[in-house]
C-alpha cells in the first residue's frame, strides 16, 4: 500500500474524532516521504497539526464551506470533467465497476469520484498506475490548489503534494481555463436551497460494463468540463 496516498485520502476526508486522533501518525507519513518537496512537507505538517488540535466543530464547518458549498472546489472529480451532462452518470457507473474489478469496495456513502475514495483505491494499486491516474487529473489538482491558496487554506498543501506525486507538468492552458471561472460564494443560501431541491441520483453496477482501468475512466480529465449556464448539483456533503 502507498501509505502517503492513504494519508492524503484521510486528510481530505470530513473531519471526525477518529481522524483527529490519527493526525500525528498521518503527519509522520508525510514527513518521511521524499517524493514530496520539503516546503510542501512543512505545509502538510502545519495542516495535520491544525486538523489534529483544532476545535472539531470549527474544522467541520470550514470543511463544509470549502468543499461542500463550492462547486469550484468540489472533491467530486467528475464535476470538473462532465459538469451536469449525462456523461457523468455513465462515468460513475464505469468507475464503480473499475473499483470492483480491483477488489475494492468503498466503505462510504460518498460518490465514487470523490477524491478521498479514489485516493484510497489508488493506494492499493501499482505505483505506475497511481501516478498515471494522478497525472490525468493534474490540471484539476493544480486548479484546486490555486483556489485553496487564494483562500489561504492549509488544504492547498494536500493538492500540491498530489501534483508532486503525479510528476510532470499539468496542462497550463487547462488550468487557466478552470481558474477563469469565478469562485462560488458558499454563503449564497438561495443557490444552496436550489441544490437541495434536485432529485437524488444513485449509481449501481452496469451488467453490460466491463472493468477498464481507472485511469481510462479519468482520461477525459485532460480538458476541463465545458461550462454552460449555472445549474444545481447534488449536495450530499461532497458535491
PDB file of N, CA and C in Angstrom, residues 88-100 105-106 110-113 200-211 217:
ATOM      1  N   UNK A  88     -21.760  12.129 -17.032  1.00  0.00           N
ATOM      2  CA  UNK A  88     -21.262  11.957 -15.671  1.00  0.00           C
ATOM      3  C   UNK A  88     -21.785  10.670 -15.038  1.00  0.00           C
ATOM      4  N   UNK A  89     -23.083  10.368 -15.246  1.00  0.00           N
ATOM      5  CA  UNK A  89     -23.658   9.152 -14.677  1.00  0.00           C
ATOM      6  C   UNK A  89     -22.996   7.901 -15.209  1.00  0.00           C
ATOM      7  N   UNK A  90     -22.777   7.869 -16.538  1.00  0.00           N
ATOM      8  CA  UNK A  90     -22.120   6.705 -17.126  1.00  0.00           C
ATOM      9  C   UNK A  90     -20.704   6.537 -16.624  1.00  0.00           C
ATOM     10  N   UNK A  91     -20.002   7.655 -16.460  1.00  0.00           N
ATOM     11  CA  UNK A  91     -18.632   7.584 -15.944  1.00  0.00           C
ATOM     12  C   UNK A  91     -18.621   7.070 -14.507  1.00  0.00           C
ATOM     13  N   UNK A  92     -19.620   7.458 -13.720  1.00  0.00           N
ATOM     14  CA  UNK A  92     -19.717   6.973 -12.344  1.00  0.00           C
ATOM     15  C   UNK A  92     -19.871   5.458 -12.301  1.00  0.00           C
ATOM     16  N   UNK A  93     -20.796   4.946 -13.115  1.00  0.00           N
ATOM     17  CA  UNK A  93     -21.040   3.508 -13.146  1.00  0.00           C
ATOM     18  C   UNK A  93     -19.771   2.756 -13.549  1.00  0.00           C
ATOM     19  N   UNK A  94     -19.081   3.266 -14.557  1.00  0.00           N
ATOM     20  CA  UNK A  94     -17.848   2.617 -15.011  1.00  0.00           C
ATOM     21  C   UNK A  94     -16.778   2.638 -13.924  1.00  0.00           C
ATOM     22  N   UNK A  95     -16.717   3.735 -13.169  1.00  0.00           N
ATOM     23  CA  UNK A  95     -15.729   3.827 -12.105  1.00  0.00           C
ATOM     24  C   UNK A  95     -16.031   2.828 -10.992  1.00  0.00           C
ATOM     25  N   UNK A  96     -17.315   2.656 -10.675  1.00  0.00           N
ATOM     26  CA  UNK A  96     -17.699   1.646  -9.680  1.00  0.00           C
ATOM     27  C   UNK A  96     -17.258   0.263 -10.136  1.00  0.00           C
ATOM     28  N   UNK A  97     -17.463  -0.035 -11.413  1.00  0.00           N
ATOM     29  CA  UNK A  97     -17.050  -1.328 -11.946  1.00  0.00           C
ATOM     30  C   UNK A  97     -15.535  -1.490 -11.885  1.00  0.00           C
ATOM     31  N   UNK A  98     -14.809  -0.404 -12.110  1.00  0.00           N
ATOM     32  CA  UNK A  98     -13.356  -0.451 -12.016  1.00  0.00           C
ATOM     33  C   UNK A  98     -12.928  -0.779 -10.584  1.00  0.00           C
ATOM     34  N   UNK A  99     -13.546  -0.139  -9.625  1.00  0.00           N
ATOM     35  CA  UNK A  99     -13.242  -0.429  -8.226  1.00  0.00           C
ATOM     36  C   UNK A  99     -13.479  -1.906  -7.915  1.00  0.00           C
ATOM     37  N   UNK A 100     -14.625  -2.398  -8.325  1.00  0.00           N
ATOM     38  CA  UNK A 100     -14.969  -3.782  -8.021  1.00  0.00           C
ATOM     39  C   UNK A 100     -14.050  -4.753  -8.754  1.00  0.00           C
ATOM     40  N   UNK A 105     -14.126  -2.208  -2.493  1.00  0.00           N
ATOM     41  CA  UNK A 105     -15.492  -1.802  -2.187  1.00  0.00           C
ATOM     42  C   UNK A 105     -15.442  -0.636  -1.210  1.00  0.00           C
ATOM     43  N   UNK A 106     -15.657   0.590  -1.677  1.00  0.00           N
ATOM     44  CA  UNK A 106     -15.594   1.743  -0.778  1.00  0.00           C
ATOM     45  C   UNK A 106     -16.593   1.624   0.367  1.00  0.00           C
ATOM     46  N   UNK A 110     -20.071   8.331   0.071  1.00  0.00           N
ATOM     47  CA  UNK A 110     -19.648   9.327  -0.903  1.00  0.00           C
ATOM     48  C   UNK A 110     -19.787   8.787  -2.318  1.00  0.00           C
ATOM     49  N   UNK A 111     -19.880   9.686  -3.289  1.00  0.00           N
ATOM     50  CA  UNK A 111     -19.915   9.280  -4.683  1.00  0.00           C
ATOM     51  C   UNK A 111     -18.579   8.649  -5.076  1.00  0.00           C
ATOM     52  N   UNK A 112     -18.589   7.769  -6.059  1.00  0.00           N
ATOM     53  CA  UNK A 112     -17.355   7.054  -6.412  1.00  0.00           C
ATOM     54  C   UNK A 112     -16.225   7.938  -6.913  1.00  0.00           C
ATOM     55  N   UNK A 113     -16.557   9.129  -7.450  1.00  0.00           N
ATOM     56  CA  UNK A 113     -15.497  10.010  -7.944  1.00  0.00           C
ATOM     57  C   UNK A 113     -15.003  10.973  -6.873  1.00  0.00           C
ATOM     58  N   UNK A 200     -32.352  13.109  -5.947  1.00  0.00           N
ATOM     59  CA  UNK A 200     -31.171  12.305  -5.635  1.00  0.00           C
ATOM     60  C   UNK A 200     -30.804  11.429  -6.823  1.00  0.00           C
ATOM     61  N   UNK A 201     -29.512  11.311  -7.067  1.00  0.00           N
ATOM     62  CA  UNK A 201     -29.011  10.461  -8.139  1.00  0.00           C
ATOM     63  C   UNK A 201     -28.300   9.276  -7.511  1.00  0.00           C
ATOM     64  N   UNK A 202     -28.609   8.065  -7.964  1.00  0.00           N
ATOM     65  CA  UNK A 202     -27.936   6.883  -7.441  1.00  0.00           C
ATOM     66  C   UNK A 202     -27.199   6.188  -8.570  1.00  0.00           C
ATOM     67  N   UNK A 203     -26.202   5.426  -8.201  1.00  0.00           N
ATOM     68  CA  UNK A 203     -25.368   4.741  -9.183  1.00  0.00           C
ATOM     69  C   UNK A 203     -25.236   3.286  -8.778  1.00  0.00           C
ATOM     70  N   UNK A 204     -25.279   2.404  -9.756  1.00  0.00           N
ATOM     71  CA  UNK A 204     -25.143   0.986  -9.459  1.00  0.00           C
ATOM     72  C   UNK A 204     -24.390   0.295 -10.564  1.00  0.00           C
ATOM     73  N   UNK A 205     -24.145  -0.997 -10.430  1.00  0.00           N
ATOM     74  CA  UNK A 205     -23.380  -1.720 -11.437  1.00  0.00           C
ATOM     75  C   UNK A 205     -24.136  -1.853 -12.747  1.00  0.00           C
ATOM     76  N   UNK A 206     -23.412  -1.779 -13.831  1.00  0.00           N
ATOM     77  CA  UNK A 206     -23.977  -1.948 -15.171  1.00  0.00           C
ATOM     78  C   UNK A 206     -23.653  -3.367 -15.619  1.00  0.00           C
ATOM     79  N   UNK A 207     -24.660  -4.239 -15.813  1.00  0.00           N
ATOM     80  CA  UNK A 207     -24.386  -5.621 -16.188  1.00  0.00           C
ATOM     81  C   UNK A 207     -23.662  -5.751 -17.507  1.00  0.00           C
ATOM     82  N   UNK A 208     -23.702  -4.708 -18.333  1.00  0.00           N
ATOM     83  CA  UNK A 208     -23.032  -4.775 -19.631  1.00  0.00           C
ATOM     84  C   UNK A 208     -21.660  -4.116 -19.617  1.00  0.00           C
ATOM     85  N   UNK A 209     -21.265  -3.615 -18.450  1.00  0.00           N
ATOM     86  CA  UNK A 209     -19.991  -2.888 -18.370  1.00  0.00           C
ATOM     87  C   UNK A 209     -18.853  -3.837 -18.062  1.00  0.00           C
ATOM     88  N   UNK A 210     -17.706  -3.506 -18.591  1.00  0.00           N
ATOM     89  CA  UNK A 210     -16.506  -4.255 -18.258  1.00  0.00           C
ATOM     90  C   UNK A 210     -15.821  -3.615 -17.079  1.00  0.00           C
ATOM     91  N   UNK A 211     -14.543  -3.909 -16.894  1.00  0.00           N
ATOM     92  CA  UNK A 211     -13.784  -3.344 -15.779  1.00  0.00           C
ATOM     93  C   UNK A 211     -12.520  -2.679 -16.304  1.00  0.00           C
ATOM     94  N   UNK A 217     -11.026   5.647 -17.172  1.00  0.00           N
ATOM     95  CA  UNK A 217     -12.251   6.347 -16.805  1.00  0.00           C
ATOM     96  C   UNK A 217     -12.000   7.836 -16.600  1.00  0.00           C
TER      97      UNK A 217
END
